[in-house]
PDB file of C-alpha atoms (C1' of nucleotides) in Angstrom:
ATOM      1  CA  MET O   1      19.461   3.324   3.984  1.00 98.00           C
ATOM      2  CA  ARG O   2      16.756   0.958   2.802  1.00 98.00           C
ATOM      3  CA  ILE O   3      13.137   2.143   2.819  1.00 98.00           C
ATOM      4  CA  ALA O   4      10.587  -0.542   1.994  1.00 98.00           C
ATOM      5  CA  THR O   5       6.844  -0.671   1.527  1.00 98.00           C
ATOM      6  CA  TYR O   6       4.672  -3.715   2.174  1.00 98.00           C
ATOM      7  CA  ASN O   7       0.891  -3.979   2.019  1.00 98.00           C
ATOM      8  CA  VAL O   8       0.497  -6.854   4.488  1.00 98.00           C
ATOM      9  CA  ASN O   9      -3.271  -7.370   4.079  1.00 98.00           C
ATOM     10  CA  GLY O  10      -3.963  -8.008   7.757  1.00 98.00           C
ATOM     11  CA  ILE O  11      -1.267  -7.818  10.412  1.00 98.00           C
ATOM     12  CA  LYS O  12      -2.728 -10.633  12.509  1.00 97.00           C
ATOM     13  CA  ALA O  13      -2.613 -13.142   9.689  1.00 97.00           C
ATOM     14  CA  ARG O  14       0.653 -11.807   8.286  1.00 98.00           C
ATOM     15  CA  LEU O  15       2.832 -11.411  11.378  1.00 98.00           C
ATOM     16  CA  PRO O  16       5.025 -14.482  10.628  1.00 97.00           C
ATOM     17  CA  ARG O  17       5.601 -13.253   7.060  1.00 97.00           C
ATOM     18  CA  LEU O  18       6.341  -9.716   8.274  1.00 98.00           C
ATOM     19  CA  LEU O  19       8.832 -10.824  10.904  1.00 98.00           C
ATOM     20  CA  GLU O  20      10.733 -13.140   8.590  1.00 98.00           C
ATOM     21  CA  TRP O  21      10.864 -10.503   5.864  1.00 98.00           C
ATOM     22  CA  LEU O  22      12.239  -7.923   8.308  1.00 98.00           C
ATOM     23  CA  GLU O  23      14.859 -10.357   9.587  1.00 98.00           C
ATOM     24  CA  GLU O  24      15.854 -11.538   6.120  1.00 98.00           C
ATOM     25  CA  THR O  25      16.043  -8.183   4.325  1.00 98.00           C
ATOM     26  CA  LYS O  26      16.670  -5.788   7.249  1.00 98.00           C
ATOM     27  CA  PRO O  27      15.120  -2.587   5.905  1.00 98.00           C
ATOM     28  CA  ASP O  28      15.904   0.514   7.951  1.00 98.00           C
ATOM     29  CA  VAL O  29      12.318   1.676   7.510  1.00 98.00           C
ATOM     30  CA  ALA O  30       9.284  -0.464   6.628  1.00 98.00           C
ATOM     31  CA  CYS O  31       6.076   1.290   5.634  1.00 98.00           C
ATOM     32  CA  LEU O  32       3.075  -0.998   6.063  1.00 98.00           C
ATOM     33  CA  GLN O  33      -0.452  -0.750   4.701  1.00 98.00           C
ATOM     34  CA  GLU O  34      -3.713  -2.595   5.295  1.00 98.00           C
ATOM     35  CA  ILE O  35      -2.844  -3.674   8.805  1.00 98.00           C
ATOM     36  CA  LYS O  36      -6.627  -4.104   9.324  1.00 97.00           C
ATOM     37  CA  SER O  37      -6.235  -3.549  13.035  1.00 97.00           C
ATOM     38  CA  VAL O  38      -6.925  -0.888  15.593  1.00 97.00           C
ATOM     39  CA  THR O  39      -3.795   0.937  16.734  1.00 97.00           C
ATOM     40  CA  GLU O  40      -3.871  -0.850  20.095  1.00 97.00           C
ATOM     41  CA  GLY O  41      -4.080  -4.226  18.351  1.00 97.00           C
ATOM     42  CA  PHE O  42      -0.785  -3.898  16.497  1.00 98.00           C
ATOM     43  CA  PRO O  43       1.788  -6.507  17.662  1.00 98.00           C
ATOM     44  CA  VAL O  44       4.274  -3.904  18.921  1.00 98.00           C
ATOM     45  CA  ARG O  45       6.005  -6.301  21.318  1.00 97.00           C
ATOM     46  CA  GLU O  46       6.765  -8.907  18.651  1.00 98.00           C
ATOM     47  CA  VAL O  47       8.114  -6.260  16.272  1.00 98.00           C
ATOM     48  CA  GLU O  48      10.190  -4.570  18.979  1.00 98.00           C
ATOM     49  CA  GLU O  49      11.683  -7.919  19.934  1.00 98.00           C
ATOM     50  CA  ILE O  50      13.372  -8.133  16.537  1.00 98.00           C
ATOM     51  CA  GLY O  51      14.688  -4.597  16.732  1.00 98.00           C
ATOM     52  CA  TYR O  52      12.087  -2.237  15.236  1.00 98.00           C
ATOM     53  CA  HIS O  53      10.210   0.739  16.630  1.00 98.00           C
ATOM     54  CA  CYS O  54       6.545   1.188  15.671  1.00 98.00           C
ATOM     55  CA  LEU O  55       4.386   4.143  14.683  1.00 98.00           C
ATOM     56  CA  VAL O  56       0.843   2.960  13.994  1.00 98.00           C
ATOM     57  CA  HIS O  57      -2.359   4.556  12.684  1.00 97.00           C
ATOM     58  CA  GLY O  58      -5.049   1.904  12.706  1.00 97.00           C
ATOM     59  CA  GLN O  59      -8.790   1.437  12.604  1.00 96.00           C
ATOM     60  CA  LYS O  60     -11.132  -1.473  13.102  1.00 96.00           C
ATOM     61  CA  ALA O  61     -11.202  -4.164  10.398  1.00 95.00           C
ATOM     62  CA  PHE O  62     -10.102  -2.078   7.406  1.00 96.00           C
ATOM     63  CA  ASN O  63      -7.199   0.027   6.160  1.00 97.00           C
ATOM     64  CA  GLY O  64      -4.548   1.047   8.703  1.00 97.00           C
ATOM     65  CA  VAL O  65      -0.925   2.074   8.119  1.00 98.00           C
ATOM     66  CA  ALA O  66       2.326   1.925  10.082  1.00 98.00           C
ATOM     67  CA  ILE O  67       5.966   2.933   9.941  1.00 98.00           C
ATOM     68  CA  LEU O  68       8.507   0.550  11.463  1.00 98.00           C
ATOM     69  CA  SER O  69      12.095   1.728  11.894  1.00 98.00           C
ATOM     70  CA  ARG O  70      15.451   0.568  13.249  1.00 98.00           C
ATOM     71  CA  LYS O  71      15.858   3.725  15.293  1.00 98.00           C
ATOM     72  CA  PRO O  72      12.954   5.723  16.737  1.00 98.00           C
ATOM     73  CA  ALA O  73      11.169   7.900  14.181  1.00 98.00           C
ATOM     74  CA  ARG O  74       9.372  11.134  15.037  1.00 98.00           C
ATOM     75  CA  LEU O  75       5.658  11.114  14.266  1.00 98.00           C
ATOM     76  CA  VAL O  76       4.637  14.136  12.184  1.00 98.00           C
ATOM     77  CA  MET O  77       0.971  13.398  11.445  1.00 97.00           C
ATOM     78  CA  THR O  78      -1.679  10.730  11.082  1.00 96.00           C
ATOM     79  CA  GLY O  79      -4.330  11.294   8.445  1.00 95.00           C
ATOM     80  CA  LEU O  80      -4.174  13.702   5.539  1.00 95.00           C
ATOM     81  CA  PRO O  81      -5.336  17.285   5.986  1.00 92.00           C
ATOM     82  CA  GLY O  82      -8.684  18.097   4.428  1.00 89.00           C
ATOM     83  CA  GLU O  83     -11.882  16.156   3.773  1.00 79.00           C
ATOM     84  CA  ASP O  84     -14.221  18.737   5.136  1.00 63.00           C
ATOM     85  CA  GLY O  85     -17.752  17.563   4.561  1.00 57.00           C
ATOM     86  CA  LEU O  86     -17.428  14.290   6.411  1.00 60.00           C
ATOM     87  CA  GLU O  87     -20.789  13.580   7.965  1.00 52.00           C
ATOM     88  CA  SER O  88     -21.054  14.607  11.558  1.00 50.00           C
ATOM     89  CA  GLY O  89     -19.368  12.015  13.733  1.00 50.00           C
ATOM     90  CA  ALA O  90     -17.823  10.215  10.798  1.00 57.00           C
ATOM     91  CA  GLU O  91     -14.148   9.454  11.094  1.00 63.00           C
ATOM     92  CA  ASP O  92     -11.658   9.603   8.290  1.00 82.00           C
ATOM     93  CA  GLN O  93     -10.179   6.329   7.096  1.00 94.00           C
ATOM     94  CA  ALA O  94      -6.736   5.365   8.448  1.00 96.00           C
ATOM     95  CA  ARG O  95      -4.705   5.665   5.262  1.00 97.00           C
ATOM     96  CA  TYR O  96      -1.816   8.050   5.966  1.00 97.00           C
ATOM     97  CA  ILE O  97       1.006   8.350   8.486  1.00 98.00           C
ATOM     98  CA  GLU O  98       4.040  10.615   8.187  1.00 98.00           C
ATOM     99  CA  ALA O  99       7.238  10.652  10.231  1.00 98.00           C
ATOM    100  CA  ASP O 100      10.814  11.919  10.251  1.00 98.00           C
ATOM    101  CA  TYR O 101      13.650   9.402  10.197  1.00 98.00           C
ATOM    102  CA  GLU O 102      17.329  10.324   9.954  1.00 98.00           C
ATOM    103  CA  GLY O 103      16.551  13.598   8.224  1.00 98.00           C
ATOM    104  CA  VAL O 104      14.071  12.075   5.758  1.00 98.00           C
ATOM    105  CA  ARG O 105      10.340  12.692   5.849  1.00 98.00           C
ATOM    106  CA  ILE O 106       8.644   9.370   5.192  1.00 98.00           C
ATOM    107  CA  ALA O 107       4.939   8.775   4.513  1.00 98.00           C
ATOM    108  CA  SER O 108       3.184   5.398   4.500  1.00 98.00           C
ATOM    109  CA  ILE O 109       0.220   5.684   2.156  1.00 98.00           C
ATOM    110  CA  TYR O 110      -2.780   3.448   1.533  1.00 98.00           C
ATOM    111  CA  LEU O 111      -4.657   5.117  -1.276  1.00 98.00           C
ATOM    112  CA  PRO O 112      -8.328   4.137  -1.713  1.00 97.00           C
ATOM    113  CA  ASN O 113      -9.010   1.337  -4.202  1.00 97.00           C
ATOM    114  CA  GLY O 114     -11.919   3.213  -5.767  1.00 97.00           C
ATOM    115  CA  ASN O 115     -13.924   0.322  -7.177  1.00 96.00           C
ATOM    116  CA  PRO O 116     -16.632   0.036  -8.283  1.00 95.00           C
ATOM    117  CA  LEU O 117     -16.636   2.806 -10.789  1.00 93.00           C
ATOM    118  CA  PRO O 118     -18.471   5.125 -11.102  1.00 95.00           C
ATOM    119  CA  GLY O 119     -19.747   5.648  -7.591  1.00 94.00           C
ATOM    120  CA  PRO O 120     -19.007   7.084  -4.156  1.00 93.00           C
ATOM    121  CA  LYS O 121     -15.883   4.968  -3.673  1.00 95.00           C
ATOM    122  CA  PHE O 122     -14.322   6.254  -6.858  1.00 96.00           C
ATOM    123  CA  ASP O 123     -15.288   9.798  -5.921  1.00 95.00           C
ATOM    124  CA  TYR O 124     -13.595   9.284  -2.560  1.00 95.00           C
ATOM    125  CA  LYS O 125     -10.455   7.989  -4.279  1.00 97.00           C
ATOM    126  CA  LEU O 126     -10.190  11.097  -6.427  1.00 97.00           C
ATOM    127  CA  ARG O 127     -10.831  13.414  -3.471  1.00 96.00           C
ATOM    128  CA  TRP O 128      -8.183  11.568  -1.457  1.00 97.00           C
ATOM    129  CA  MET O 129      -5.668  11.862  -4.290  1.00 98.00           C
ATOM    130  CA  GLU O 130      -6.273  15.598  -4.422  1.00 97.00           C
ATOM    131  CA  ARG O 131      -5.617  15.823  -0.678  1.00 97.00           C
ATOM    132  CA  LEU O 132      -2.418  13.827  -1.174  1.00 98.00           C
ATOM    133  CA  ARG O 133      -1.390  16.129  -4.016  1.00 98.00           C
ATOM    134  CA  LYS O 134      -1.805  19.127  -1.723  1.00 98.00           C
ATOM    135  CA  ARG O 135       0.207  17.502   1.075  1.00 98.00           C
ATOM    136  CA  ALA O 136       2.938  16.543  -1.390  1.00 98.00           C
ATOM    137  CA  ALA O 137       3.011  20.154  -2.612  1.00 98.00           C
ATOM    138  CA  GLU O 138       3.486  21.401   0.943  1.00 98.00           C
ATOM    139  CA  LEU O 139       6.481  19.102   1.431  1.00 98.00           C
ATOM    140  CA  TRP O 140       7.840  20.065  -1.975  1.00 98.00           C
ATOM    141  CA  ASP O 141       7.473  23.795  -1.391  1.00 98.00           C
ATOM    142  CA  ALA O 142       9.180  23.481   1.999  1.00 98.00           C
ATOM    143  CA  GLU O 143      12.024  21.579   0.280  1.00 98.00           C
ATOM    144  CA  ILE O 144      11.750  18.771   2.820  1.00 98.00           C
ATOM    145  CA  PRO O 145      13.684  15.637   1.780  1.00 98.00           C
ATOM    146  CA  ALA O 146      10.876  13.108   1.455  1.00 98.00           C
ATOM    147  CA  VAL O 147       9.871   9.593   0.428  1.00 98.00           C
ATOM    148  CA  LEU O 148       6.150   9.079  -0.148  1.00 98.00           C
ATOM    149  CA  THR O 149       5.620   5.350  -0.353  1.00 98.00           C
ATOM    150  CA  GLY O 150       2.876   2.796  -0.179  1.00 98.00           C
ATOM    151  CA  ASP O 151      -0.027   1.214  -2.007  1.00 98.00           C
ATOM    152  CA  TYR O 152      -1.194   3.890  -4.431  1.00 98.00           C
ATOM    153  CA  ASN O 153      -3.828   1.640  -6.023  1.00 98.00           C
ATOM    154  CA  VAL O 154      -2.833   3.161  -9.369  1.00 98.00           C
ATOM    155  CA  ALA O 155      -0.994   1.308 -12.144  1.00 98.00           C
ATOM    156  CA  PRO O 156       0.603   4.266 -13.953  1.00 98.00           C
ATOM    157  CA  GLU O 157       0.803   2.808 -17.465  1.00 98.00           C
ATOM    158  CA  ASP O 158      -0.637  -0.108 -19.429  1.00 97.00           C
ATOM    159  CA  ARG O 159       2.714  -1.882 -19.210  1.00 97.00           C
ATOM    160  CA  ASP O 160       2.250  -1.922 -15.435  1.00 98.00           C
ATOM    161  CA  VAL O 161      -0.677  -4.344 -15.723  1.00 98.00           C
ATOM    162  CA  PHE O 162      -0.758  -7.921 -17.005  1.00 97.00           C
ATOM    163  CA  SER O 163      -3.623  -7.063 -19.358  1.00 97.00           C
ATOM    164  CA  ALA O 164      -5.105  -3.633 -19.864  1.00 96.00           C
ATOM    165  CA  SER O 165      -8.100  -5.160 -21.626  1.00 96.00           C
ATOM    166  CA  ALA O 166      -8.785  -7.552 -18.751  1.00 95.00           C
ATOM    167  CA  MET O 167      -8.591  -4.579 -16.382  1.00 96.00           C
ATOM    168  CA  ALA O 168     -10.764  -2.258 -18.480  1.00 95.00           C
ATOM    169  CA  GLY O 169     -13.088  -0.196 -16.342  1.00 96.00           C
ATOM    170  CA  ASP O 170     -11.124  -0.799 -13.152  1.00 97.00           C
ATOM    171  CA  ALA O 171     -10.347   2.144 -10.885  1.00 97.00           C
ATOM    172  CA  LEU O 172      -6.664   1.121 -10.725  1.00 98.00           C
ATOM    173  CA  ILE O 173      -6.093   1.938 -14.395  1.00 98.00           C
ATOM    174  CA  GLU O 174      -8.898   4.443 -15.012  1.00 97.00           C
ATOM    175  CA  PRO O 175      -7.678   7.537 -16.904  1.00 97.00           C
ATOM    176  CA  GLU O 176      -8.895   9.828 -14.100  1.00 98.00           C
ATOM    177  CA  SER O 177      -6.848   7.836 -11.564  1.00 98.00           C
ATOM    178  CA  ARG O 178      -3.772   8.016 -13.761  1.00 98.00           C
ATOM    179  CA  ALA O 179      -4.284  11.724 -14.357  1.00 98.00           C
ATOM    180  CA  ALA O 180      -4.439  12.325 -10.602  1.00 98.00           C
ATOM    181  CA  TRP O 181      -1.230  10.290 -10.216  1.00 98.00           C
ATOM    182  CA  ARG O 182       0.492  12.339 -12.911  1.00 98.00           C
ATOM    183  CA  ALA O 183      -0.689  15.556 -11.241  1.00 98.00           C
ATOM    184  CA  ILE O 184       1.357  14.576  -8.177  1.00 98.00           C
ATOM    185  CA  LEU O 185       4.383  13.517 -10.242  1.00 98.00           C
ATOM    186  CA  ALA O 186       4.190  16.800 -12.147  1.00 98.00           C
ATOM    187  CA  GLN O 187       5.388  18.586  -9.022  1.00 98.00           C
ATOM    188  CA  GLY O 188       8.724  16.941  -9.776  1.00 98.00           C
ATOM    189  CA  TRP O 189       8.755  13.736  -7.699  1.00 98.00           C
ATOM    190  CA  LEU O 190      10.848  10.812  -8.972  1.00 98.00           C
ATOM    191  CA  GLU O 191       9.108   7.425  -9.186  1.00 98.00           C
ATOM    192  CA  ALA O 192      11.989   5.287  -7.962  1.00 98.00           C
ATOM    193  CA  LEU O 193      11.282   1.762  -9.238  1.00 98.00           C
ATOM    194  CA  ARG O 194      10.524   2.943 -12.771  1.00 98.00           C
ATOM    195  CA  ALA O 195      13.568   5.212 -12.706  1.00 98.00           C
ATOM    196  CA  VAL O 196      15.845   2.281 -11.833  1.00 98.00           C
ATOM    197  CA  HIS O 197      14.130  -0.122 -14.269  1.00 98.00           C
ATOM    198  CA  PRO O 198      12.992   2.096 -17.163  1.00 98.00           C
ATOM    199  CA  GLN O 199      12.568  -0.722 -19.676  1.00 97.00           C
ATOM    200  CA  ASP O 200      11.241  -3.563 -17.514  1.00 96.00           C
ATOM    201  CA  ASP O 201       7.752  -4.791 -18.293  1.00 94.00           C
ATOM    202  CA  GLY O 202       6.143  -7.352 -16.035  1.00 94.00           C
ATOM    203  CA  LEU O 203       7.441  -5.538 -12.980  1.00 97.00           C
ATOM    204  CA  TYR O 204       4.541  -6.213 -10.629  1.00 98.00           C
ATOM    205  CA  THR O 205       3.947  -5.700  -6.913  1.00 98.00           C
ATOM    206  CA  PHE O 206       0.439  -7.185  -6.500  1.00 98.00           C
ATOM    207  CA  TRP O 207      -1.213 -10.399  -7.660  1.00 98.00           C
ATOM    208  CA  ASP O 208      -4.872 -11.010  -6.844  1.00 97.00           C
ATOM    209  CA  TYR O 209      -5.711 -14.071  -4.760  1.00 97.00           C
ATOM    210  CA  GLN O 210      -8.386 -14.954  -7.316  1.00 95.00           C
ATOM    211  CA  ALA O 211      -8.345 -16.685 -10.665  1.00 93.00           C
ATOM    212  CA  GLY O 212      -4.824 -18.009 -10.303  1.00 95.00           C
ATOM    213  CA  ALA O 213      -3.314 -14.578 -10.750  1.00 97.00           C
ATOM    214  CA  TRP O 214      -0.031 -15.480  -9.009  1.00 97.00           C
ATOM    215  CA  PRO O 215       0.718 -18.720 -10.904  1.00 96.00           C
ATOM    216  CA  ARG O 216      -0.231 -16.948 -14.146  1.00 96.00           C
ATOM    217  CA  ASP O 217       1.918 -13.932 -13.174  1.00 97.00           C
ATOM    218  CA  ALA O 218      -1.150 -11.788 -13.801  1.00 97.00           C
ATOM    219  CA  GLY O 219       0.061  -8.907 -11.664  1.00 98.00           C
ATOM    220  CA  LEU O 220      -0.108  -5.145 -11.321  1.00 98.00           C
ATOM    221  CA  ARG O 221       2.438  -2.506 -10.337  1.00 98.00           C
ATOM    222  CA  ILE O 222       0.625  -0.359  -7.796  1.00 98.00           C
ATOM    223  CA  ASP O 223       3.090   0.046  -4.885  1.00 98.00           C
ATOM    224  CA  HIS O 224       5.400   3.007  -5.399  1.00 98.00           C
ATOM    225  CA  HIS O 225       8.076   5.251  -3.894  1.00 98.00           C
ATOM    226  CA  LEU O 226       8.019   8.957  -4.790  1.00 98.00           C
ATOM    227  CA  LEU O 227      11.276  10.798  -4.048  1.00 98.00           C
ATOM    228  CA  SER O 228      11.996  14.483  -3.593  1.00 98.00           C
ATOM    229  CA  PRO O 229      15.076  15.813  -5.444  1.00 98.00           C
ATOM    230  CA  THR O 230      17.730  15.531  -2.738  1.00 97.00           C
ATOM    231  CA  ILE O 231      16.654  11.954  -2.026  1.00 98.00           C
ATOM    232  CA  ALA O 232      16.469  11.152  -5.732  1.00 98.00           C
ATOM    233  CA  ASP O 233      20.104  12.288  -5.995  1.00 98.00           C
ATOM    234  CA  ARG O 234      20.989   9.612  -3.410  1.00 98.00           C
ATOM    235  CA  LEU O 235      18.969   6.776  -5.011  1.00 98.00           C
ATOM    236  CA  MET O 236      21.212   3.727  -5.420  1.00 98.00           C
ATOM    237  CA  ASN O 237      18.791   0.912  -6.220  1.00 98.00           C
ATOM    238  CA  ALA O 238      15.163  -0.197  -6.132  1.00 98.00           C
ATOM    239  CA  GLN O 239      13.593  -3.634  -6.436  1.00 98.00           C
ATOM    240  CA  VAL O 240      10.583  -5.848  -5.842  1.00 98.00           C
ATOM    241  CA  ASP O 241      11.004  -8.638  -3.266  1.00 98.00           C
ATOM    242  CA  LYS O 242       8.942 -10.924  -5.485  1.00 98.00           C
ATOM    243  CA  GLU O 243       9.582 -14.239  -3.754  1.00 97.00           C
ATOM    244  CA  TYR O 244       7.519 -13.250  -0.700  1.00 98.00           C
ATOM    245  CA  ARG O 245       4.347 -13.393  -2.785  1.00 98.00           C
ATOM    246  CA  GLY O 246       4.946 -17.095  -3.323  1.00 97.00           C
ATOM    247  CA  ARG O 247       5.301 -18.080   0.326  1.00 97.00           C
ATOM    248  CA  ASP O 248       2.642 -19.779   2.431  1.00 96.00           C
ATOM    249  CA  ARG O 249      -0.142 -17.501   3.658  1.00 96.00           C
ATOM    250  CA  ALA O 250       1.326 -14.617   1.660  1.00 97.00           C
ATOM    251  CA  SER O 251      -0.152 -11.171   1.284  1.00 98.00           C
ATOM    252  CA  ASP O 252      -1.532 -10.396  -2.163  1.00 98.00           C
ATOM    253  CA  HIS O 253       1.152  -7.661  -2.334  1.00 98.00           C
ATOM    254  CA  THR O 254       4.907  -8.204  -2.103  1.00 98.00           C
ATOM    255  CA  PRO O 255       7.463  -5.794  -0.594  1.00 98.00           C
ATOM    256  CA  VAL O 256       9.196  -3.126  -2.681  1.00 98.00           C
ATOM    257  CA  TRP O 257      12.327  -1.312  -1.498  1.00 98.00           C
ATOM    258  CA  ILE O 258      14.709   1.494  -2.346  1.00 98.00           C
ATOM    259  CA  ASP O 259      18.297   1.984  -1.205  1.00 98.00           C
ATOM    260  CA  ILE O 260      19.541   5.558  -0.780  1.00 98.00           C
ATOM    261  CA  ALA O 261      23.112   6.521  -0.026  1.00 98.00           C
ATOM    262  CA  ASP O 262      23.775   7.392   3.613  1.00 94.00           C
TER     263      ASP O 262
ATOM    264  C1'  DA H   1     -22.884 -20.606 -13.129  1.00 91.98           C
ATOM    265  C1'  DT H   2     -21.485 -12.962 -12.824  1.00 91.98           C
ATOM    266  C1'  DG H   3     -17.458 -16.805 -10.955  1.00 91.98           C
ATOM    267  C1'  DG H   4     -12.495 -17.138  -8.286  1.00 91.98           C
ATOM    268  C1'  DT H   5      -9.739 -16.318  -2.820  1.00 91.98           C
ATOM    269  C1'  DG H   6      -8.415 -14.236   1.437  1.00 91.98           C
ATOM    270  C1'  DG H   7      -8.768 -11.201   5.868  1.00 91.98           C
ATOM    271  C1'  DA H   8     -11.364  -9.390   9.731  1.00 91.98           C
ATOM    272  C1'  DG H   9     -14.926  -9.918  12.567  1.00 91.98           C
ATOM    273  C1'  DG H  10     -19.308 -10.968  13.853  1.00 91.98           C
ATOM    274  C1'  DG H  11     -24.022 -12.577  11.676  1.00 91.98           C
ATOM    275  C1'  DT H  12     -20.857  -9.257   5.673  1.00 91.98           C
ATOM    276  C1'  DC H  13     -17.661  -5.777   3.972  1.00 91.98           C
ATOM    277  C1'  DC H  14     -13.704  -4.991   1.416  1.00 91.98           C
ATOM    278  C1'  DA H  15     -10.247  -5.911  -1.972  1.00 91.98           C
TER     279       DA H  15
END
DNA sequence: ATGGTGGAGGGTCCA
């Protein structure tokens, strides 16, 4: 079974890229982030026409996540538990959706970027990561086979960025962000792409639109799959679908997938 | 010269 993640950066602009990627690589499950659409605006008909079911958690203009699957998946939750203290009437950001598919709990995650730093956006990132850590602990303690995948907006190590000095002071490599990432991993989750490619540097999943980042290969590795133990035991392969970043009207992220034994 | 580009949506924000 192939489980992929793809930050599409706007479903309306990216629909042709999404459809061709699904048809060419045929993932069983595709976790999407940054659909930048309300739930009702997601192109369900076009996606269903090529053989995928849709679970969508959207909001206007920003964020938004989805889980597409070959067979119907069962929605477990939208939104992470927690975040008491939201101002009255404020709504949480659409960054988390969790579903069951073929005996695997799958979450599509769009973790806050957190820039600029310091400030309220970075504070929100750290609070959100703590909520994610708690949700991950619940799944872990219940021994639910799980894949937590998406855009974590954290490059775990300096070798996961094209230049740590160029990125100095950025929320994606900030020590507090990395510590919060490690606090989740410390529960025991396996980071699949790094596990399959332990020695590979220059293994990136995102290249900024600006400053010629793609032609310079000035990328970051920020899209990840975290696997619970019984899924980790079934991990066969993991890879970055790099070529999609180079296509016309590409997202600034490229898809990443894992294959687990059926 | 505090840049550069892209998406969504509406008279700018987010990344």
